[in-house]
XYZ file of C-alpha atoms in Angstrom:
593
model
C 3.433 1.250 -39.023
C 6.570 -0.492 -37.817
C 6.486 -2.871 -40.798
C 6.306 0.095 -43.197
C 9.323 1.716 -41.569
C 11.310 -1.500 -41.744
C 10.428 -1.885 -45.443
C 11.544 1.706 -46.069
C 14.784 1.026 -44.223
C 15.387 -2.031 -46.400
C 14.697 0.052 -49.525
C 17.140 2.715 -48.299
C 19.876 0.163 -47.745
C 19.097 -1.404 -51.129
C 19.443 2.030 -52.758
C 22.701 2.503 -50.881
C 23.993 -0.777 -52.251
C 22.813 0.137 -55.765
C 24.613 3.512 -55.601
C 27.760 1.818 -54.406
C 27.555 -0.733 -57.188
C 26.818 1.974 -59.816
C 29.726 4.035 -58.520
C 32.057 1.096 -58.875
C 30.755 0.337 -62.395
C 31.100 4.001 -63.431
C 34.650 4.114 -62.126
C 35.458 0.989 -64.084
C 33.970 2.534 -67.246
C 35.885 5.793 -66.731
C 39.078 3.866 -66.154
C 38.463 1.883 -69.340
C 37.724 5.131 -71.216
C 40.913 6.611 -69.817
C 42.967 3.699 -71.062
C 41.285 3.575 -74.468
C 41.356 7.333 -75.108
C 44.915 7.577 -73.878
C 45.972 4.838 -76.237
C 44.150 6.319 -79.235
C 45.456 9.826 -78.530
C 48.992 8.441 -78.266
C 48.546 6.506 -81.518
C 47.189 9.624 -83.213
C 50.193 11.586 -82.002
C 52.571 8.905 -83.226
C 50.820 8.678 -86.589
C 51.082 12.443 -86.989
C 54.728 12.359 -85.986
C 55.422 9.558 -88.434
C 53.753 11.527 -91.229
C 55.857 14.576 -90.400
C 58.992 12.503 -90.275
C 58.147 11.024 -93.658
C 57.571 14.420 -95.226
C 60.748 15.799 -93.698
C 62.874 12.830 -94.900
C 64.939 13.952 -98.013
C 64.723 10.549 -99.595
C 60.992 10.405 -99.198
C 60.700 13.972 -100.491
C 62.555 13.032 -103.668
C 60.294 10.043 -104.207
C 57.211 12.119 -103.687
C 58.566 14.782 -106.067
C 59.388 12.162 -108.702
C 55.953 10.735 -108.431
C 54.537 14.238 -108.828
C 56.692 14.990 -111.882
C 55.535 11.807 -113.549
C 52.029 13.199 -113.334
C 50.819 10.613 -110.686
C 47.552 11.706 -109.262
C 47.545 9.495 -106.167
C 49.567 10.590 -103.212
C 52.327 8.567 -101.639
C 51.183 5.310 -100.152
C 52.784 5.772 -96.697
C 51.415 9.249 -96.079
C 48.031 8.223 -97.435
C 47.875 5.254 -95.039
C 48.941 7.371 -92.084
C 46.322 9.999 -92.830
C 43.614 7.290 -93.111
C 44.797 5.806 -89.807
C 44.571 9.196 -88.131
C 41.032 9.710 -89.474
C 40.031 6.319 -88.101
C 41.620 7.134 -84.722
C 39.723 10.418 -84.497
C 36.491 8.619 -85.281
C 37.145 6.182 -82.446
C 37.935 9.053 -80.069
C 34.702 10.738 -81.127
C 32.771 7.556 -80.260
C 34.349 7.492 -76.818
C 33.562 11.169 -76.345
C 29.881 10.498 -77.085
C 29.838 8.196 -74.051
C 31.900 10.414 -71.741
C 31.124 14.025 -72.420
C 33.724 16.638 -71.465
C 33.564 20.151 -72.894
C 37.306 20.921 -73.054
C 38.229 17.498 -74.340
C 35.427 17.653 -76.935
C 36.601 21.077 -78.127
C 40.207 19.920 -78.548
C 39.040 16.751 -80.286
C 36.964 18.890 -82.678
C 40.030 21.074 -83.363
C 42.095 17.946 -84.089
C 39.420 16.627 -86.418
C 39.160 19.894 -88.355
C 42.942 20.192 -88.775
C 43.117 16.559 -89.842
C 40.422 17.172 -92.451
C 42.355 20.162 -93.825
C 45.548 18.151 -93.855
C 43.868 15.283 -95.725
C 42.321 17.721 -98.193
C 45.578 19.584 -98.682
C 47.519 16.329 -99.217
C 44.884 15.137 -101.660
C 44.933 18.332 -103.658
C 48.667 19.095 -103.603
C 50.753 16.311 -102.058
C 54.026 18.180 -102.341
C 52.667 21.515 -101.363
C 54.379 23.284 -98.531
C 51.131 23.718 -96.659
C 50.832 19.998 -95.884
C 53.728 19.832 -93.420
C 52.485 22.962 -91.699
C 49.007 21.461 -91.363
C 50.451 18.238 -90.028
C 52.606 20.192 -87.557
C 49.523 22.093 -86.394
C 47.665 18.777 -86.163
C 50.504 17.384 -84.080
C 50.282 20.232 -81.599
C 46.492 19.671 -81.294
C 47.022 15.925 -80.890
C 49.600 16.544 -78.160
C 47.111 18.813 -76.399
C 44.447 16.095 -76.776
C 46.811 13.524 -75.339
C 47.385 15.677 -72.316
C 43.718 16.636 -71.803
C 42.239 13.151 -71.622
C 43.837 12.645 -68.175
C 42.204 15.768 -66.754
C 38.853 14.841 -68.345
C 38.982 11.405 -66.728
C 39.913 12.953 -63.379
C 36.957 15.348 -63.562
C 34.562 12.496 -64.359
C 35.871 10.449 -61.446
C 35.566 13.466 -59.181
C 31.940 14.033 -60.263
C 31.133 10.381 -59.692
C 32.860 10.493 -56.299
C 30.935 13.646 -55.374
C 27.665 11.941 -56.190
C 28.681 8.926 -54.105
C 29.949 11.049 -51.265
C 26.653 12.928 -51.182
C 24.321 9.997 -51.803
C 25.954 7.301 -49.697
C 25.856 9.155 -46.345
C 22.390 10.494 -47.044
C 20.948 7.095 -47.821
C 22.923 5.543 -44.970
C 21.612 8.091 -42.499
C 18.085 7.740 -43.890
C 18.297 3.950 -43.579
C 19.630 4.109 -40.034
C 17.017 6.675 -39.071
C 14.259 4.551 -40.529
C 15.644 1.490 -38.765
C 15.915 3.352 -35.460
C 12.415 4.762 -35.897
C 11.145 1.272 -36.665
C 12.841 -0.215 -33.614
C 11.636 2.659 -31.430
C 8.126 2.248 -32.778
C 8.291 -1.499 -32.153
C 9.526 -1.051 -28.596
C 6.954 1.669 -27.951
C 4.150 -0.417 -29.431
C 5.224 -3.390 -27.333
C 5.340 -1.313 -24.167
C 1.998 0.198 -25.090
C 0.515 -3.264 -25.548
C 1.920 -4.298 -22.187
C 0.582 -1.145 -20.580
C -2.815 -1.735 -22.159
C -2.740 -5.358 -21.030
C -1.838 -4.278 -17.495
C -4.581 -1.673 -17.613
C -7.089 -4.286 -18.740
C -5.945 -6.617 -15.948
C -6.130 -3.783 -13.423
C -9.581 -2.811 -14.620
C -10.724 -6.411 -14.369
C -9.167 -6.693 -10.908
C -10.810 -3.407 -9.904
C -14.152 -4.621 -11.222
C -13.756 -7.916 -9.374
C -12.639 -6.065 -6.249
C -15.643 -3.773 -6.427
C -17.876 -6.788 -6.887
C -16.219 -8.493 -3.922
C -16.651 -5.375 -1.814
C -20.290 -5.307 -2.870
C -20.708 -8.948 -1.851
C -18.879 -8.323 1.408
C -21.126 -5.371 2.117
C -24.132 -7.567 1.406
C -22.745 -10.242 3.709
C -21.983 -7.670 6.372
C -25.477 -6.221 6.081
C -26.915 -9.737 6.176
C -24.839 -10.530 9.257
C -26.043 -7.397 10.994
C -29.619 -8.247 10.047
C -29.230 -11.798 11.318
C -27.618 -10.502 14.499
C -30.463 -8.086 15.105
C -33.122 -10.714 14.441
C -31.233 -13.217 16.591
C -31.163 -10.745 19.467
C -34.930 -10.333 19.454
C -35.473 -14.039 18.848
C -33.139 -14.970 21.705
C -35.061 -12.675 24.029
C -38.289 -14.426 23.090
C -36.722 -17.855 23.445
C -35.302 -16.930 26.839
C -38.779 -16.004 28.042
C -40.375 -19.070 26.450
C -37.837 -21.538 27.803
C -37.680 -19.822 31.177
C -41.421 -19.748 31.820
C -41.835 -23.282 30.474
C -39.162 -24.462 32.881
C -40.798 -22.665 35.785
C -44.149 -24.229 34.989
C -42.582 -27.680 34.712
C -41.061 -27.236 38.163
C -44.397 -26.402 39.737
C -45.999 -29.390 41.499
C -49.575 -30.578 41.074
C -49.666 -30.742 37.255
C -51.174 -33.715 35.450
C -49.390 -35.612 32.720
C -51.131 -33.848 29.821
C -50.054 -30.449 31.132
C -46.500 -31.581 31.718
C -46.380 -33.151 28.273
C -47.573 -29.919 26.661
C -45.048 -27.869 28.593
C -42.243 -30.288 27.742
C -43.160 -30.027 24.062
C -43.037 -26.241 24.291
C -39.659 -26.394 26.004
C -38.306 -28.924 23.484
C -39.441 -26.774 20.563
C -37.816 -23.747 22.190
C -34.562 -25.646 22.628
C -34.619 -26.682 18.964
C -35.239 -23.070 17.952
C -32.328 -21.991 20.152
C -30.082 -24.575 18.481
C -31.162 -23.386 15.044
C -30.456 -19.784 16.029
C -26.967 -20.694 17.237
C -26.289 -22.463 13.953
C -27.421 -19.468 11.939
C -25.252 -17.192 14.049
C -22.189 -19.327 13.338
C -21.634 -17.100 10.280
C -22.166 -13.898 12.248
C -19.746 -14.577 15.118
C -16.296 -14.982 13.518
C -14.415 -12.482 15.624
C -14.518 -14.109 19.065
C -13.595 -17.785 19.174
C -15.073 -20.011 21.882
C -12.721 -22.973 21.887
C -13.975 -25.974 23.852
C -13.912 -29.759 23.782
C -16.883 -31.389 22.058
C -17.859 -34.494 20.148
C -17.722 -33.825 16.419
C -20.200 -36.636 15.733
C -22.715 -35.074 18.100
C -22.321 -31.695 16.414
C -22.908 -33.280 12.989
C -26.077 -34.890 14.300
C -27.247 -31.581 15.771
C -26.616 -29.884 12.414
C -28.480 -32.538 10.432
C -31.899 -30.833 10.531
C -30.407 -27.536 9.373
C -28.584 -29.312 6.552
C -31.780 -30.976 5.326
C -33.484 -27.582 5.061
C -30.410 -26.128 3.378
C -29.795 -28.726 0.638
C -33.449 -29.200 -0.332
C -35.669 -32.211 -0.789
C -34.042 -33.438 -4.038
C -30.761 -34.232 -2.265
C -30.679 -37.284 -0.013
C -28.648 -36.737 3.173
C -26.895 -39.595 4.952
C -24.995 -39.176 8.242
C -22.641 -41.914 9.416
C -21.191 -41.570 12.902
C -19.251 -44.096 15.017
C -20.475 -45.394 18.356
C -17.502 -43.936 20.214
C -16.902 -40.220 20.714
C -14.662 -38.216 18.370
C -13.487 -35.360 20.584
C -11.845 -32.200 19.209
C -10.977 -28.862 20.802
C -11.968 -25.863 18.710
C -14.792 -23.397 18.201
C -17.956 -25.396 17.405
C -19.228 -22.502 15.321
C -16.210 -22.798 13.043
C -16.811 -26.500 12.519
C -20.451 -25.772 11.719
C -19.246 -23.193 9.211
C -17.038 -25.831 7.553
C -19.921 -28.295 7.302
C -22.394 -25.725 5.970
C -19.954 -24.365 3.364
C -19.154 -27.843 2.044
C -22.841 -28.773 2.044
C -23.758 -25.631 0.062
C -21.065 -26.380 -2.544
C -22.274 -29.989 -2.770
C -25.863 -28.834 -3.261
C -24.816 -26.458 -6.060
C -22.886 -29.313 -7.721
C -26.094 -31.400 -7.804
C -28.706 -29.144 -9.448
C -30.763 -32.173 -10.435
C -30.517 -33.848 -7.049
C -28.190 -36.517 -5.710
C -26.616 -38.019 -2.623
C -24.781 -36.164 0.155
C -22.980 -38.174 2.811
C -21.307 -36.982 6.030
C -19.201 -39.397 8.048
C -16.943 -39.048 11.089
C -14.340 -41.400 12.564
C -10.798 -41.436 13.874
C -8.091 -41.454 11.206
C -6.173 -44.669 10.732
C -2.411 -44.995 11.174
C -1.908 -45.433 7.411
C -3.821 -42.227 6.701
C -1.754 -40.292 9.223
C 1.464 -41.708 7.782
C 0.397 -40.755 4.272
C -0.421 -37.213 5.420
C 2.751 -37.030 7.562
C 0.707 -36.257 10.680
C 1.734 -37.129 14.235
C -0.540 -39.785 15.720
C 0.441 -38.963 19.310
C -1.863 -37.418 21.943
C -5.469 -37.515 20.761
C -4.808 -38.595 17.181
C -6.828 -37.048 14.372
C -10.565 -37.050 13.666
C -11.640 -37.471 10.037
C -14.718 -35.677 8.678
C -15.702 -36.675 5.139
C -18.239 -34.820 2.984
C -19.087 -36.784 -0.163
C -21.442 -35.782 -2.975
C -22.519 -37.375 -6.252
C -22.389 -34.117 -8.185
C -20.674 -32.887 -11.330
C -17.127 -33.222 -10.018
C -14.051 -31.129 -10.896
C -11.072 -31.395 -13.225
C -7.469 -31.086 -12.035
C -7.152 -27.425 -13.011
C -10.191 -26.494 -10.923
C -9.003 -28.576 -7.964
C -5.715 -26.683 -7.924
C -7.536 -23.363 -7.444
C -10.609 -24.168 -5.335
C -8.983 -22.843 -2.130
C -7.888 -19.564 -3.719
C -9.813 -16.575 -2.310
C -12.574 -15.321 -4.621
C -12.111 -18.187 -7.085
C -15.481 -19.639 -8.043
C -17.003 -21.597 -10.893
C -20.492 -20.387 -10.033
C -22.396 -17.573 -11.665
C -21.678 -14.054 -10.424
C -24.917 -13.839 -8.491
C -24.506 -17.262 -6.847
C -21.109 -17.280 -5.171
C -18.330 -15.088 -3.809
C -15.470 -17.599 -3.946
C -14.876 -17.302 -0.181
C -16.496 -20.520 1.077
C -13.723 -23.035 0.423
C -10.958 -20.541 1.190
C -12.617 -20.016 4.594
C -12.792 -23.779 5.120
C -9.111 -24.131 4.229
C -8.166 -21.269 6.567
C -10.060 -22.748 9.533
C -8.660 -26.250 9.005
C -5.098 -24.967 8.608
C -5.391 -22.737 11.691
C -6.354 -25.760 13.839
C -3.311 -27.712 12.622
C -5.392 -30.000 10.443
C -5.287 -31.068 6.803
C -7.809 -31.132 3.991
C -7.754 -33.380 0.926
C -9.924 -33.330 -2.180
C -10.760 -36.215 -4.522
C -12.853 -35.488 -7.589
C -13.316 -36.325 -11.264
C -15.647 -34.727 -13.811
C -18.976 -36.516 -13.652
C -17.939 -38.662 -10.661
C -18.698 -36.356 -7.731
C -16.336 -34.973 -5.062
C -15.031 -36.098 -1.681
C -13.590 -33.676 0.878
C -11.645 -35.275 3.741
C -10.869 -33.042 6.724
C -8.451 -34.182 9.419
C -8.686 -32.282 12.719
C -6.464 -32.787 15.781
C -8.200 -34.887 18.423
C -7.910 -34.397 22.175
C -7.779 -36.529 25.306
C -9.450 -33.824 27.406
C -12.860 -34.396 28.899
C -15.860 -33.044 27.062
C -16.958 -29.629 28.259
C -20.100 -29.789 30.341
C -22.981 -28.227 28.437
C -25.454 -27.378 31.184
C -26.420 -28.099 34.719
C -29.874 -29.389 33.962
C -29.480 -32.560 35.952
C -28.189 -30.842 39.079
C -30.530 -30.807 42.066
C -32.545 -27.680 42.602
C -31.331 -27.316 46.179
C -27.842 -26.472 44.924
C -29.115 -23.184 43.456
C -30.962 -21.826 46.508
C -29.866 -18.579 48.099
C -31.029 -15.729 50.245
C -28.893 -12.937 48.797
C -30.162 -9.876 46.919
C -29.956 -9.821 43.125
C -30.522 -6.783 40.880
C -31.757 -7.578 37.327
C -31.270 -4.822 34.720
C -32.971 -5.914 31.480
C -34.972 -3.901 28.953
C -37.122 -6.880 27.891
C -40.108 -7.154 30.239
C -40.714 -10.880 29.580
C -37.175 -11.735 30.651
C -37.428 -9.539 33.764
C -40.568 -11.365 34.829
C -38.997 -14.761 34.157
C -35.859 -13.962 36.158
C -37.833 -12.304 38.955
C -40.126 -15.313 39.330
C -37.381 -17.890 38.834
C -34.762 -16.449 41.174
C -37.491 -15.566 43.657
C -38.605 -19.213 43.696
C -35.023 -20.150 44.637
C -35.114 -17.893 47.707
C -33.316 -14.836 46.344
C -34.490 -11.322 46.972
C -34.854 -9.794 43.483
C -35.018 -6.198 42.212
C -35.637 -5.469 38.520
C -34.968 -2.388 36.405
C -35.759 -1.678 32.723
C -32.813 0.667 32.145
C -29.555 1.924 33.620
C -31.056 4.967 35.375
C -33.625 2.846 37.224
C -30.881 0.377 38.117
C -28.668 3.138 39.554
C -31.567 4.427 41.604
C -32.067 0.958 43.089
C -28.321 0.714 43.780
C -28.410 4.052 45.555
C -31.400 2.971 47.603
C -30.253 -0.599 48.345
C -26.484 -0.161 48.126
C -25.728 -2.144 51.254
C -28.069 -5.006 50.357
C -27.285 -5.823 46.726
C -24.948 -8.809 46.352
C -25.165 -9.603 42.601
C -25.973 -7.385 39.603
C -27.218 -9.216 36.504
C -27.218 -6.776 33.545
C -27.923 -6.992 29.860
C -24.865 -5.935 27.828
C -26.829 -3.596 25.539
C -29.153 -1.208 27.358
C -31.264 1.691 26.019
C -29.129 4.480 27.511
C -25.632 3.116 28.168
C -24.133 -0.329 27.746
C -23.962 -2.797 30.592
C -20.203 -2.412 31.100
C -20.498 1.328 31.764
C -23.550 0.750 33.948
C -21.764 -1.870 36.046
C -18.846 0.515 36.670
C -21.230 3.212 37.953
C -23.223 0.708 39.981
C -20.077 -0.617 41.723
C -19.254 2.875 42.894
C -22.500 2.700 44.863
C -22.266 -1.030 45.645
C -18.532 -1.879 45.831
C -19.128 -5.419 47.080
C -21.636 -6.375 44.387
C -20.666 -9.099 41.933
C -21.467 -8.737 38.234
C -22.890 -11.057 35.567
C -23.688 -10.095 31.964
C -26.384 -11.588 29.749
C -26.814 -10.872 26.034
C -28.671 -11.985 22.956
C -26.347 -10.159 20.539
C -23.574 -11.677 18.476
C -19.919 -11.372 19.420
C -19.118 -8.704 16.801
C -21.577 -6.367 18.534
C -20.270 -7.227 21.985
C -16.672 -6.441 21.013
C -17.493 -2.729 20.826
C -18.996 -2.749 24.321
C -15.760 -3.716 26.106
C -17.339 -6.762 27.740
C -14.221 -8.844 27.089
C -11.842 -6.538 28.957
C -14.186 -6.344 31.942
C -13.556 -10.040 32.820
C -17.135 -10.286 33.983
C -18.910 -13.638 33.299
C -21.201 -13.610 30.272
C -24.192 -15.844 29.519
C -25.645 -15.955 26.023
C -29.389 -15.955 25.503
C -31.399 -18.099 25.466
C -30.461 -19.744 28.755
C -32.291 -21.712 31.389
C -32.801 -20.576 34.948
C -30.516 -23.265 36.337
C -27.621 -21.958 34.214
C -27.895 -18.454 35.679
C -28.666 -19.717 39.182
C -25.614 -21.986 39.127
C -23.347 -19.106 38.042
C -24.788 -16.802 40.718
C -24.261 -19.450 43.394
C -20.681 -20.154 42.347
C -19.862 -16.446 42.198
C -21.231 -15.877 45.710
C -19.546 -18.962 47.165
C -16.229 -18.023 45.558
C -16.409 -14.479 46.957
C -17.237 -15.772 50.447
C -14.392 -18.306 50.482
């Protein structure tokens, strides 16, 4: 459309130029006509005047009379030539008039021609007749009128031509400008419309991607809730399994076969508990549990989970140094880093391959190249290397962008590597990527080390006598297997134990034994009210009682219970009896001091 308008504008300006050129040519022709007709009319007037002067001259009259008396039939040569000249001049004027038509000028020219014809005829018939001078005088008056009229005729023609130009030029100019403005407006509008459409397409794509991301996030959230719920029940079972197995192992008089069977049960339970903690690493992002641990040990503990995750067609190799590589951070976050990188490596090797994990302290040259400070605990390097498809430079530049993924829509959300980058950056570390198409990928993660001592994991090796006590402990737990385990275990350590399946039963016991209860051990999530609310009510009845929470739920569930703000110690399930007994003993000793 815009091209058509521009073409029309060009045509309008071309017509404008043509009119201007035609106007100039017409004016030149009229001017030439004016000069020619003026000259011919003046010559005609002069010729007529000369003929009159000749007829009025006495000498010429005598000659003409003598020639007439001698019976000469041809008129005088001078008059005859003048009359012929005037006829020729009229013919030329008539030719000019055919080109430039003017009614008044044409009428006068016709009058001149008729009078000239009568004068020629009269001179031919009777040269000396008195009518000839009268005809020539009349012709002279007509010629004089003709001479005067050609100026007005030319002026009228120029005025008509000017009127046409004055009317046509502005019209075509305005039309051309309008067409040009319409074309430019159409072009600008079309361009803005294209931009608007492009923005709309981008917004629709972004909206579609956002909806898809929300859908994936909802799926992940639902999966996390499902995992959290399953983990809660599984942790309850593992707590009972590990607890009763530990109690049986502590009983004397068992032969080796029985102890071996029980130790195998306990070992399997501990492995299941480790696997559950690893699975929950993705479901506990809200509450960080920063502690000092050996990164090499964590990689070894995660090895079995990685082998199940990457499949049998990928060979896993773990290389750890002999010395410890201590870092201070949330172990769950580091597990999340390892699992995300392992999943990406597996997807990059659909036909199988090699996956290698290695840990060591970073060298001074590496730290200098990364511009990292080598003071304090230095930096620990974790490398994840695969033999997969690799990446080009363009992909490497975007791999840490949120929601960027090269996987199919149903296979990735684009959040894995961005999460890894966020965790590493938040700890003050660095991450580097080396990859080429067809040559695999290598991710190097540098995490700040620490000189602090490794956090003690459990009190398994402590002597049993350290956990003995004679105080009264109230256990509020809705899982019967755990109540039995804690009742038998704490009872074997000398404690007086009361158990309740819900908050109402626990409050009844508090009301009945309010002066005797020293410690209240409560599950965080109870059937009627949560453990925090229960503990507040129980302390109104037992003001001196100490509190301890136990839970098999993930941290995102516990946040809503207010357990953090209560500042009451919390033990995650599954746990061993010694862990709870040690905490009870320390709480009681600290209160008595």
